[in-house]
mmCIF file of C-alpha atoms in Angstrom:
data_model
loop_
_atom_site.group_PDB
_atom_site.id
_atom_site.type_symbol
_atom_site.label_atom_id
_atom_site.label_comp_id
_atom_site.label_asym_id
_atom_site.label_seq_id
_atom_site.Cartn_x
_atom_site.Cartn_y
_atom_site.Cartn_z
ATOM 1 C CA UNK A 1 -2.701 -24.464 1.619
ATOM 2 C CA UNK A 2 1.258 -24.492 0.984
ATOM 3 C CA UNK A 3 2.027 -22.687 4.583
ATOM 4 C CA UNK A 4 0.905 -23.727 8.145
ATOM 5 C CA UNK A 5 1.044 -21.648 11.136
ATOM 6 C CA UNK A 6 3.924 -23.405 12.758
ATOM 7 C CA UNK A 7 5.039 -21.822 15.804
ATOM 8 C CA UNK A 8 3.608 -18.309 14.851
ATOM 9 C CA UNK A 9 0.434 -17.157 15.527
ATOM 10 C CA UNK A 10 -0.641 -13.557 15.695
ATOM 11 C CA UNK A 11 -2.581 -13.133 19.267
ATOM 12 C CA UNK A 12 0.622 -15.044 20.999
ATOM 13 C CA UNK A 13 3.523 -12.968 19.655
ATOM 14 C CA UNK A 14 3.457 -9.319 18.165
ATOM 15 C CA UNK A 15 1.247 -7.926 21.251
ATOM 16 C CA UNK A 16 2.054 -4.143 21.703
ATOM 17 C CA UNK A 17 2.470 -2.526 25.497
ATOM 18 C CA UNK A 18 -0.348 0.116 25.154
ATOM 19 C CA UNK A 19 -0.028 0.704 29.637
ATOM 20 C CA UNK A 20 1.479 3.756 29.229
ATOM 21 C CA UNK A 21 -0.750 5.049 25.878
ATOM 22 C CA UNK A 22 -3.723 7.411 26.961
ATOM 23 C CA UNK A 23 -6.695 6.836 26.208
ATOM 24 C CA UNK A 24 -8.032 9.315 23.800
ATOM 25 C CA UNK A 25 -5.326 11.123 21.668
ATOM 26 C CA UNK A 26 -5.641 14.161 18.536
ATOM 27 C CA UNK A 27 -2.839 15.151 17.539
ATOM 28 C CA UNK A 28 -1.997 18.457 16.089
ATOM 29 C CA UNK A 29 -0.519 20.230 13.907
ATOM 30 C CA UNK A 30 -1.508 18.979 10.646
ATOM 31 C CA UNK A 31 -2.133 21.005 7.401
ATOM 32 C CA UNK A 32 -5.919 19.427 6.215
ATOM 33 C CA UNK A 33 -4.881 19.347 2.551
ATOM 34 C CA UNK A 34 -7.951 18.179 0.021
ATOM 35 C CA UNK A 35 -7.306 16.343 -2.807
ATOM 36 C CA UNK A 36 -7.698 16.456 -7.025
ATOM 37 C CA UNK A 37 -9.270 13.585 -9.197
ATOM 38 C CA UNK A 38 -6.944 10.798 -8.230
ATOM 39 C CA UNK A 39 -4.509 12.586 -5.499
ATOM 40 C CA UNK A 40 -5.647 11.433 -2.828
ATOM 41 C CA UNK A 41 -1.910 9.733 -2.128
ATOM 42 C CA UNK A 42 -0.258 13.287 -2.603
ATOM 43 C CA UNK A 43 -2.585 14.902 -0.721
ATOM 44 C CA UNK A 44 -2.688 12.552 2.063
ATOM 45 C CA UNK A 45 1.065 11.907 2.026
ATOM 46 C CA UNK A 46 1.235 16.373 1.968
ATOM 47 C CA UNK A 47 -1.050 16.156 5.249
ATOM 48 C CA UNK A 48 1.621 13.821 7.157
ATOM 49 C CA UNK A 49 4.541 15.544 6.222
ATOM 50 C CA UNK A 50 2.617 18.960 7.199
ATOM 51 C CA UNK A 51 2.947 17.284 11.208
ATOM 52 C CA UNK A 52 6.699 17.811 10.153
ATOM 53 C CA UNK A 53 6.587 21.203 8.913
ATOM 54 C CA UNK A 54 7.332 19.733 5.455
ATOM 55 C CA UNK A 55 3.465 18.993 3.661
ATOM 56 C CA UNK A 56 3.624 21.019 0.095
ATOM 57 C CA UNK A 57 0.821 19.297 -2.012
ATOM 58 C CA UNK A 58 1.640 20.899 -5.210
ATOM 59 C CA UNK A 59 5.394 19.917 -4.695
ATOM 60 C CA UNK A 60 4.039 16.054 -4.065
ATOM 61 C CA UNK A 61 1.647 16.010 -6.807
ATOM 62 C CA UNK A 62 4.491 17.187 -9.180
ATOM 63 C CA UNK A 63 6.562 14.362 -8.111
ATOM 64 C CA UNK A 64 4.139 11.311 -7.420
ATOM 65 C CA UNK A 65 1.622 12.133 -9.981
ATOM 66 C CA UNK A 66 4.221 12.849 -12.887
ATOM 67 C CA UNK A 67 1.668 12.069 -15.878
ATOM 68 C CA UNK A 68 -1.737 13.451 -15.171
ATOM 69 C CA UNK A 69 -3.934 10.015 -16.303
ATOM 70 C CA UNK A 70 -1.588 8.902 -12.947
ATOM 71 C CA UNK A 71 -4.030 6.755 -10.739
ATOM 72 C CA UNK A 72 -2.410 5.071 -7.864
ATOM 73 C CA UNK A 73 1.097 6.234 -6.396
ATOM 74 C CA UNK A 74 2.713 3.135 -5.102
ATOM 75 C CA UNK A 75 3.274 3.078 -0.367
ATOM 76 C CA UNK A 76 6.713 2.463 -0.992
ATOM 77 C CA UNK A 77 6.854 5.679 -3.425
ATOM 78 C CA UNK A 78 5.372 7.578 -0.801
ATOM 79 C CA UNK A 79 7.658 6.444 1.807
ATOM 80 C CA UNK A 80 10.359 7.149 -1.046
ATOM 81 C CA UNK A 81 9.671 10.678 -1.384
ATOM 82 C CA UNK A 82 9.185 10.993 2.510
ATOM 83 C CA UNK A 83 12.614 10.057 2.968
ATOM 84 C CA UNK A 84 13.952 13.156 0.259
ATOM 85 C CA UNK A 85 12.336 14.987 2.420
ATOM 86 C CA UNK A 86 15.004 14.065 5.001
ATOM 87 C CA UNK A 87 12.243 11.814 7.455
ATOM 88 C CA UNK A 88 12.983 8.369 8.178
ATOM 89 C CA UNK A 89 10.044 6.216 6.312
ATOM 90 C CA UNK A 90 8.693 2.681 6.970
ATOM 91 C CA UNK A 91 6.124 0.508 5.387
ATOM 92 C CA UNK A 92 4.677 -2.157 7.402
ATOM 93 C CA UNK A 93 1.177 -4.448 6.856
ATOM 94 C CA UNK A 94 -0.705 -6.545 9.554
ATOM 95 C CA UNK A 95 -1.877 -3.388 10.781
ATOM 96 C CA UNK A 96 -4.341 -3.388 13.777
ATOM 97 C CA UNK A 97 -6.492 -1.029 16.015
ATOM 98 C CA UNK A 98 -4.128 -1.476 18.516
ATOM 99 C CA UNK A 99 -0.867 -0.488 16.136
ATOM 100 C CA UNK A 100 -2.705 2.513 15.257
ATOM 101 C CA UNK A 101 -3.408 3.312 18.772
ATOM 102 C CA UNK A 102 0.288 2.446 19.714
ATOM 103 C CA UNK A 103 1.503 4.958 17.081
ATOM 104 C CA UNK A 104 -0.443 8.096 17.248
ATOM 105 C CA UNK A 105 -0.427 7.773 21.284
ATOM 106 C CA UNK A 106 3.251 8.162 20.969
ATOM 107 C CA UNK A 107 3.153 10.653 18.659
ATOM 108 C CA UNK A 108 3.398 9.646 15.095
ATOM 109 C CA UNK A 109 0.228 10.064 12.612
ATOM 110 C CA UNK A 110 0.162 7.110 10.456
ATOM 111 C CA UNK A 111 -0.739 6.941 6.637
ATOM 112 C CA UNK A 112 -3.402 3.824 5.784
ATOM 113 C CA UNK A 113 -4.606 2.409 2.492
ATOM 114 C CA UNK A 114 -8.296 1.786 2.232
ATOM 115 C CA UNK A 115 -11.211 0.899 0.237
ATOM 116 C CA UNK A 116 -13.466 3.938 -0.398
ATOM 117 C CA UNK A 117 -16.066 2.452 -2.958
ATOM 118 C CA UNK A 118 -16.883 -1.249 -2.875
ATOM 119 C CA UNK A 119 -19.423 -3.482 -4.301
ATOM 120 C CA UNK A 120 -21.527 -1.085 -6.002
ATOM 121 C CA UNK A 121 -21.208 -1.960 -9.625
ATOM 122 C CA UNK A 122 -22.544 -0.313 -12.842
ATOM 123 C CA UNK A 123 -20.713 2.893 -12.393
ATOM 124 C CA UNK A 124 -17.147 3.362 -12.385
ATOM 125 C CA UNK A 125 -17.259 6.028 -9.824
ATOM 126 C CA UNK A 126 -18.933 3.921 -6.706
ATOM 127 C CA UNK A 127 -16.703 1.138 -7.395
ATOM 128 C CA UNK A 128 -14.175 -0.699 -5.853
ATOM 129 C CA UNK A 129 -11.369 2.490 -5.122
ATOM 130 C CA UNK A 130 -7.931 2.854 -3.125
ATOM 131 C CA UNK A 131 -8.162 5.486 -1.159
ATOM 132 C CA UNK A 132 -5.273 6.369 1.357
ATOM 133 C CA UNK A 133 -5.968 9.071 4.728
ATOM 134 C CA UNK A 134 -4.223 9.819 7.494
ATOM 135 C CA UNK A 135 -4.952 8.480 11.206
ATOM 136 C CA UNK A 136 -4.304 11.305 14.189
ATOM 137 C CA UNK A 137 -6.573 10.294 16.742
ATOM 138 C CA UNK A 138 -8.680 7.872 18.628
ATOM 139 C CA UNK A 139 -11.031 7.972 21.649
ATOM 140 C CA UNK A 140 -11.413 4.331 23.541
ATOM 141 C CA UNK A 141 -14.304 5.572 25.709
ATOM 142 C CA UNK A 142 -16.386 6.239 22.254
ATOM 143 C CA UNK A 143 -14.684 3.293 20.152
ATOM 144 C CA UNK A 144 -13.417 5.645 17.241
ATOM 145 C CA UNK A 145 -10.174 6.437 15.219
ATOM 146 C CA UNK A 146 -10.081 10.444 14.128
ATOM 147 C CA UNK A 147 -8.845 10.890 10.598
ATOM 148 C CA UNK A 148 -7.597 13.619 8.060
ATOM 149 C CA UNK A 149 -8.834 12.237 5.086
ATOM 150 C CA UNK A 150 -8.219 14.314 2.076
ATOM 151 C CA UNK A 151 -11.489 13.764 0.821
ATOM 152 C CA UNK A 152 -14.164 13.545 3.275
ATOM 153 C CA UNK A 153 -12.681 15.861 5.584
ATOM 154 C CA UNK A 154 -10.758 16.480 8.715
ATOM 155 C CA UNK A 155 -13.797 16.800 10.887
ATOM 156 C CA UNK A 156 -14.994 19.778 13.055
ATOM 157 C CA UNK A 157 -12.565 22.533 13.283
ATOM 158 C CA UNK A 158 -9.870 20.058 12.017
ATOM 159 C CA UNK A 159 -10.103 17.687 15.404
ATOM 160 C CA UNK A 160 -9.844 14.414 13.203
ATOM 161 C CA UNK A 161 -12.982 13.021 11.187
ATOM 162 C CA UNK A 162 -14.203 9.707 13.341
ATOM 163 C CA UNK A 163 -14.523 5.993 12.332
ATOM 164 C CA UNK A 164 -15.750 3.805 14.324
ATOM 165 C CA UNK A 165 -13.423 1.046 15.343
ATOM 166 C CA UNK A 166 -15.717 -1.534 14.981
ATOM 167 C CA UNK A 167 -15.870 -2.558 11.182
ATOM 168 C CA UNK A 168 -12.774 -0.779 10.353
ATOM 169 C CA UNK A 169 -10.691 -3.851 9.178
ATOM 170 C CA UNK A 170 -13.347 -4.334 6.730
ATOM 171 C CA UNK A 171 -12.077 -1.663 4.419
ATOM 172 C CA UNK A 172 -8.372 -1.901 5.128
ATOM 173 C CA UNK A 173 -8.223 -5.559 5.111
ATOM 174 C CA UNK A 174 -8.286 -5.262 0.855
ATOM 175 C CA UNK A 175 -4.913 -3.698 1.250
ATOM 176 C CA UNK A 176 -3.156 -5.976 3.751
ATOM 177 C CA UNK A 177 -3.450 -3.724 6.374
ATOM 178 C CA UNK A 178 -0.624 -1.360 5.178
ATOM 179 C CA UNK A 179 0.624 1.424 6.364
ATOM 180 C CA UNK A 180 2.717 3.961 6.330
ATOM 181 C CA UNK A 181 4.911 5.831 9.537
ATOM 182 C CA UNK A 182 6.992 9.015 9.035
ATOM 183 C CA UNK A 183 9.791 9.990 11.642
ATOM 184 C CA UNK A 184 12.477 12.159 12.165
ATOM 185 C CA UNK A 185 15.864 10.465 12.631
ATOM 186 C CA UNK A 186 16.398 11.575 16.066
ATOM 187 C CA UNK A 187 12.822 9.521 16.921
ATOM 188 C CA UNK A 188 13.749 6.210 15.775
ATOM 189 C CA UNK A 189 15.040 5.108 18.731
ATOM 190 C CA UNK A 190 11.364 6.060 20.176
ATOM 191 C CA UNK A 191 9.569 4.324 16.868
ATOM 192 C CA UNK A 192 11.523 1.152 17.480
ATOM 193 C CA UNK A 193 10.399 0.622 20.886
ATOM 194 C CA UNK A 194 6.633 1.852 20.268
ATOM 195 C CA UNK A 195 6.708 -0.956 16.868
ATOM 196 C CA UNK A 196 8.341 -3.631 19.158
ATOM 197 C CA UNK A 197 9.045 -6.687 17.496
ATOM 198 C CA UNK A 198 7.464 -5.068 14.149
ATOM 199 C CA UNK A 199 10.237 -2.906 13.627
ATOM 200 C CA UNK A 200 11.756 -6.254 12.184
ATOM 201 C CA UNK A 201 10.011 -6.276 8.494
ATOM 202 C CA UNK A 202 10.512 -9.898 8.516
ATOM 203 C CA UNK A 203 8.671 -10.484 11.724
ATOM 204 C CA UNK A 204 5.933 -7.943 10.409
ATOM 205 C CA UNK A 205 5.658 -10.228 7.477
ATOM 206 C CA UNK A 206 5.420 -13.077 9.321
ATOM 207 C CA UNK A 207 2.971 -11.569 11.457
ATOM 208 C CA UNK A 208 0.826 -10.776 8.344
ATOM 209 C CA UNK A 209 0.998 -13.841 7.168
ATOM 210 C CA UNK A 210 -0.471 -15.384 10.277
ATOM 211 C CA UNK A 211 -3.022 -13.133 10.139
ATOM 212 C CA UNK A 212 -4.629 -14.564 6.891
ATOM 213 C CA UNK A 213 -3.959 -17.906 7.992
ATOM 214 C CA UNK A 214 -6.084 -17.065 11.050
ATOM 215 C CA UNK A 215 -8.400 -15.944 9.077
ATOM 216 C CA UNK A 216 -8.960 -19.386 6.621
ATOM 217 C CA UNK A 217 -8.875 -21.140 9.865
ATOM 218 C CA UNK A 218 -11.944 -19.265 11.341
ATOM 219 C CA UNK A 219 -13.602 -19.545 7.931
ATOM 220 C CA UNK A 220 -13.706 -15.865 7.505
ATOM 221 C CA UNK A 221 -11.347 -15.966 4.278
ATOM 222 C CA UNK A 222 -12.546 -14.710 0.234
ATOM 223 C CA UNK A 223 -10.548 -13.375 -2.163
ATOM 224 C CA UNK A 224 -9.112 -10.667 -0.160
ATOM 225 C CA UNK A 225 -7.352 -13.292 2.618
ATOM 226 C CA UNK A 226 -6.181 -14.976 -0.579
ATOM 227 C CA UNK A 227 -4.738 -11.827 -2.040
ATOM 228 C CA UNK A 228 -2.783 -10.673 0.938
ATOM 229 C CA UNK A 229 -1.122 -14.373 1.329
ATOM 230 C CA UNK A 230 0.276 -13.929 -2.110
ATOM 231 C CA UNK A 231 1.465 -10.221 -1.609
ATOM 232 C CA UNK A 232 3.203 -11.000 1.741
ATOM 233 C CA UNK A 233 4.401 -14.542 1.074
ATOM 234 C CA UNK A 234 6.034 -12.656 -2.413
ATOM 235 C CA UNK A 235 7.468 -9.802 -0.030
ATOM 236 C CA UNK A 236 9.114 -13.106 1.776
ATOM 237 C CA UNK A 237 10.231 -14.421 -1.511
ATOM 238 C CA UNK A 238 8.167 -17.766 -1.101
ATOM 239 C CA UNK A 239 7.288 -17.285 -5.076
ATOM 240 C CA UNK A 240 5.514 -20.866 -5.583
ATOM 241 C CA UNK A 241 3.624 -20.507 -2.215
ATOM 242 C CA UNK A 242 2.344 -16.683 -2.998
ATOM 243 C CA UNK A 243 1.497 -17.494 -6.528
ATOM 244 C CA UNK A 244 -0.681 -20.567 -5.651
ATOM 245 C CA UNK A 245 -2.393 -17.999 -3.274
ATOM 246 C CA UNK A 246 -2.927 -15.465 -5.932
ATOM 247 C CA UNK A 247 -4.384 -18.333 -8.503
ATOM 248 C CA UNK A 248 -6.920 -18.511 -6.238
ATOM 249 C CA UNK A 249 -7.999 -15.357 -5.853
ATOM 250 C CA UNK A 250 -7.698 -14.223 -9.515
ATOM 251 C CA UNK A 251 -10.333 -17.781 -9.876
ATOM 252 C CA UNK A 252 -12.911 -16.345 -7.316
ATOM 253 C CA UNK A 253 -12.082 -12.433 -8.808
ATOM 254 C CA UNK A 254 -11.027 -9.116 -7.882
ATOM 255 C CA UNK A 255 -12.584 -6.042 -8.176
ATOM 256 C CA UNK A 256 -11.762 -4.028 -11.736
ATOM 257 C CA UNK A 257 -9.034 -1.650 -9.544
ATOM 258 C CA UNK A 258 -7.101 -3.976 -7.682
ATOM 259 C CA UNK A 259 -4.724 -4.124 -9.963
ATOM 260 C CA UNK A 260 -4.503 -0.369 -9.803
ATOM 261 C CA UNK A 261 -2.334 -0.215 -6.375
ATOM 262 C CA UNK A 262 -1.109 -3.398 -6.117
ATOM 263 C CA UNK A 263 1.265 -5.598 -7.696
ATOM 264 C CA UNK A 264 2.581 -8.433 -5.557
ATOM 265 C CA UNK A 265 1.250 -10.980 -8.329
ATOM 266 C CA UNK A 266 3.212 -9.215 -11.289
ATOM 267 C CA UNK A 267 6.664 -10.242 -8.965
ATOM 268 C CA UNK A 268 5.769 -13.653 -8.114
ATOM 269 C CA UNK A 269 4.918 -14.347 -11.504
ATOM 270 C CA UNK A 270 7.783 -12.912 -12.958
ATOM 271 C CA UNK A 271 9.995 -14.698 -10.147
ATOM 272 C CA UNK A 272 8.563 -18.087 -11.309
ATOM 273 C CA UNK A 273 9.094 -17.466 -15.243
ATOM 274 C CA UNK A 274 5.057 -16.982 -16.285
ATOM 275 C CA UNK A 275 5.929 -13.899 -18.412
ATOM 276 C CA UNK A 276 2.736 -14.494 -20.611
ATOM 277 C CA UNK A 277 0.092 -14.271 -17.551
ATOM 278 C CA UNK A 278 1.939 -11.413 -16.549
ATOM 279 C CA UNK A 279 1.223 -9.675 -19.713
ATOM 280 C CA UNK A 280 -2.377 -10.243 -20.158
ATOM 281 C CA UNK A 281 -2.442 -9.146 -16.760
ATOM 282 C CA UNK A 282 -1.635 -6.023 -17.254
ATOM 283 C CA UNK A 283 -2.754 -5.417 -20.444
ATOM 284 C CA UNK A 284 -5.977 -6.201 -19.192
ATOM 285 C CA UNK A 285 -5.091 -3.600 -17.107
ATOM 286 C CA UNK A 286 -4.443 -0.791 -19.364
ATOM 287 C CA UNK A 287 -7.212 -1.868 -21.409
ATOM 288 C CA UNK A 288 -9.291 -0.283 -18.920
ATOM 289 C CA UNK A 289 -7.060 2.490 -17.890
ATOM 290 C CA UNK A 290 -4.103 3.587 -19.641
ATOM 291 C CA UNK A 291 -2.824 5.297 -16.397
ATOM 292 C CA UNK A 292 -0.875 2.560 -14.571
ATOM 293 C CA UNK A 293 2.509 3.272 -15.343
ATOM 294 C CA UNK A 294 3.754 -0.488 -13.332
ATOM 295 C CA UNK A 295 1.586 -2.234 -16.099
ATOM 296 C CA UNK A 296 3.842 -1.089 -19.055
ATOM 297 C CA UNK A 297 7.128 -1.684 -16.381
ATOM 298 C CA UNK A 298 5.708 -5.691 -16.205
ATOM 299 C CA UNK A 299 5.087 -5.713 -19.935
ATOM 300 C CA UNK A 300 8.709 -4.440 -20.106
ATOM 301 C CA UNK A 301 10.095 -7.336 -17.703
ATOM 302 C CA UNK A 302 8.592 -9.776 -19.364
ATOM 303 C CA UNK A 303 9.373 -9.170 -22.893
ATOM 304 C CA UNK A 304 13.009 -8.250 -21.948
ATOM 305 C CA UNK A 305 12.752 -11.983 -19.989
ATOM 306 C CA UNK A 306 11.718 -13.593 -23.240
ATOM 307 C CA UNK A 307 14.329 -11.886 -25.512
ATOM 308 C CA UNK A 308 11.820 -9.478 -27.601
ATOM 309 C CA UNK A 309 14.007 -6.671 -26.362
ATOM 310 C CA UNK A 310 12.195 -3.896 -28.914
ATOM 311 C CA UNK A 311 8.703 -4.096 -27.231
ATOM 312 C CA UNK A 312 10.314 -4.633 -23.750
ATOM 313 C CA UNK A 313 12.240 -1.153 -24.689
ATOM 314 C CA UNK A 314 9.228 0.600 -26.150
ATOM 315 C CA UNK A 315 7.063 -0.243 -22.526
ATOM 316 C CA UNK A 316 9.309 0.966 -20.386
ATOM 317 C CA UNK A 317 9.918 4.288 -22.555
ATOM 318 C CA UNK A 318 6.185 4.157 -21.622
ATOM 319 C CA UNK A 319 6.477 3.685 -18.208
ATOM 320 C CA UNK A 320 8.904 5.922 -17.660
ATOM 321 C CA UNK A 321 7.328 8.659 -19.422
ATOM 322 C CA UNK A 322 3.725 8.568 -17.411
ATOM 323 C CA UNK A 323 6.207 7.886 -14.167
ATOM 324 C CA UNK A 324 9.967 10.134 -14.331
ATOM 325 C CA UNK A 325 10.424 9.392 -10.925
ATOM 326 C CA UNK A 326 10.502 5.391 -11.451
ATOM 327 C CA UNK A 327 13.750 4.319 -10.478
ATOM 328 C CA UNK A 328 13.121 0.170 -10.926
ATOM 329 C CA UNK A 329 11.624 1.024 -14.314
ATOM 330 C CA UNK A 330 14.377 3.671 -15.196
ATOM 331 C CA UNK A 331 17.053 0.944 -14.594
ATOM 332 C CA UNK A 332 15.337 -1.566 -16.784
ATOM 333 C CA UNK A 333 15.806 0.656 -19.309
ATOM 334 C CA UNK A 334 18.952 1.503 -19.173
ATOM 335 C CA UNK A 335 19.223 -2.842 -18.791
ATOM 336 C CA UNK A 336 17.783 -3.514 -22.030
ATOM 337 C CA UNK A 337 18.998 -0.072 -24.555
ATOM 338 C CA UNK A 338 22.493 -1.571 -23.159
ATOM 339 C CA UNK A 339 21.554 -5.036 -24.359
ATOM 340 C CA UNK A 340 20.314 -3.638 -27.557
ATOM 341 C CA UNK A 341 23.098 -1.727 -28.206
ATOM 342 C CA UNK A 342 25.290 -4.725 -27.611
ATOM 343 C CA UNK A 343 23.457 -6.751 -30.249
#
């Protein structure tokens, strides 16, 4: 509904050449960092920079996790502080076995967002949960993808925990297939032509977006395929299009942490002027967890949009106090103390 396929579809363009890509790969090289309560972006993040020579998981914890009730660090943070770190970063969704494959056989372990905990309700700690590791390997003959996964392990003698290919989408599909590529600047050239046509993020998009269209066609859609067509038609700034998406799912539900890691519905909202939604939101939100810095920055947005420039000043003092390294939220601020002063 509101978008159509058209030309694109995702088995037709986007392939990947995988003729010259072996057939079982572990790389090496990487530090097997484990993870505190709610690091797990840090520590995974520390365990692909380590393939650089630059993983320092106290250094990333200090600068992701500013605020200790932190409990989600934003992808595009961690590509953020990547890039500091002098590394080219990207972030790119639609992900697939193959992309994963295509990546690590070329050299270049890839960061993925996944559900840990899901559909086990009654206790908050085997519940829906984001949880982000880092892929180094695969085998074709055995069907499996070798991890570093700052919480269960890097797997015997630190050769890459497995996961079986089949059922994999399964738990990265609640993320949009996201991930996450590190490179030095002298490998671009190399990234570009192992990415192909998803080096373009618009393409990528586009590919995503056919993706969860492919998937309502089939009849394999829920509130997940709904989810990811508002996130990635709001990355394409189609606002009306991704918030009629995201309607839908908030009617069928989310799990209680989605709103955690991901935020696509706070931007198309605010794009399209419904500043109240966005506020119960997120205070919906922090009712449950006061830890979410981005809820206080949309709280902020909104009120500045609607003129009550004290409380929009007074959340993002908030947000930028549980997050220092915040730069959207930091220049909201400085947006609305100038319009203050002014007044």
């Amino acid at each position: 509904r509101g978008v159509d396929l058209g030309l694109f579809r995702p088995r037709e363009r986007g392939a990947l050449n995988l003729s010259g890509i072996p057939s079982t790969v572990r790389l090496e090289g990487l530090t097997g960092y484990y993870q505190d309560l709610n690091r797990c972006s840090a520590a995974a993040l520390s365990i692909q920079l380590s393939y650089f020579g630059l993983g320092d998981y106290s250094a990333a914890v200090r600068a992701l996790n500013t605020h200790e009730e932190d409990v989600a660090v934003r992808i595009e943070e961690m590509a953020r502080y990547s890039e500091e770190q002098g590394l080219g970063a990207i972030v790119r969704y639609g992900g697939t076995i193959d992309m994963l494959k295509a990546l690590v056989g070329s050299g270049f372990p890839v960061l993925v967002e996944n559900v840990y905990y899901d559909g086990i309700t009654g206790n908050p700690f085997r519940d829906f949960s984001g949880h982000n590791r880092v892929i180094m390997g695969y085998d074709d003959a055995l069907g499996e993808l070798y991890s570093f996964d700052p919480l269960l392990g890097h797997g015997p003698n630190n050769t890459g925990r497995p996961i079986p290919y089949d059922g994999y989408d399964a738990r990265w599909r609640p993320f949009n297939y996201d991930y996450l590529v590190l490179y030095r600047p002298e490998d671009e050239t190399l990234l570009q032509s192992v990415m192909g046509e998803h080096w373009d993020e618009t393409f990528n998009l586009e590919y995503s977006l056919a993706l969860s269209l492919a998937e309502i066609e089939e009849g394999r859609s829920d509130t997940f395929t709904l989810f990811n067509l508002g996130t990635t038609l709001t990355l394409l700034g189609r606002y009306e299009e991704a918030a009629d998406y995201f309607d839908q799912a908030l009617a069928l539900g989310l799990p209680t942490r989605m709103l955690w890691y991901q935020y696509g519905v706070f931007d198309a909202y605010y794009a399209l002027g419904r500043y109240d939604e966005m506020i119960t939101l997120a205070r919906n939100v922090i009712a449950s967890t006061p830890g979410v810095e981005e809820m206080y920055y949309y709280i902020g947005l909104a009120a500045e949009a609607t003129g009550d420039l004290n409380r929009a000043q007074a959340n993002l003092e908030v947000a930028t106090f549980r997050q220092r390294n915040y730069p959207e939220a930091l220049e909201a601020l400085v947006r609305v103390r100038s319009a203050l002063a002014g007044t």
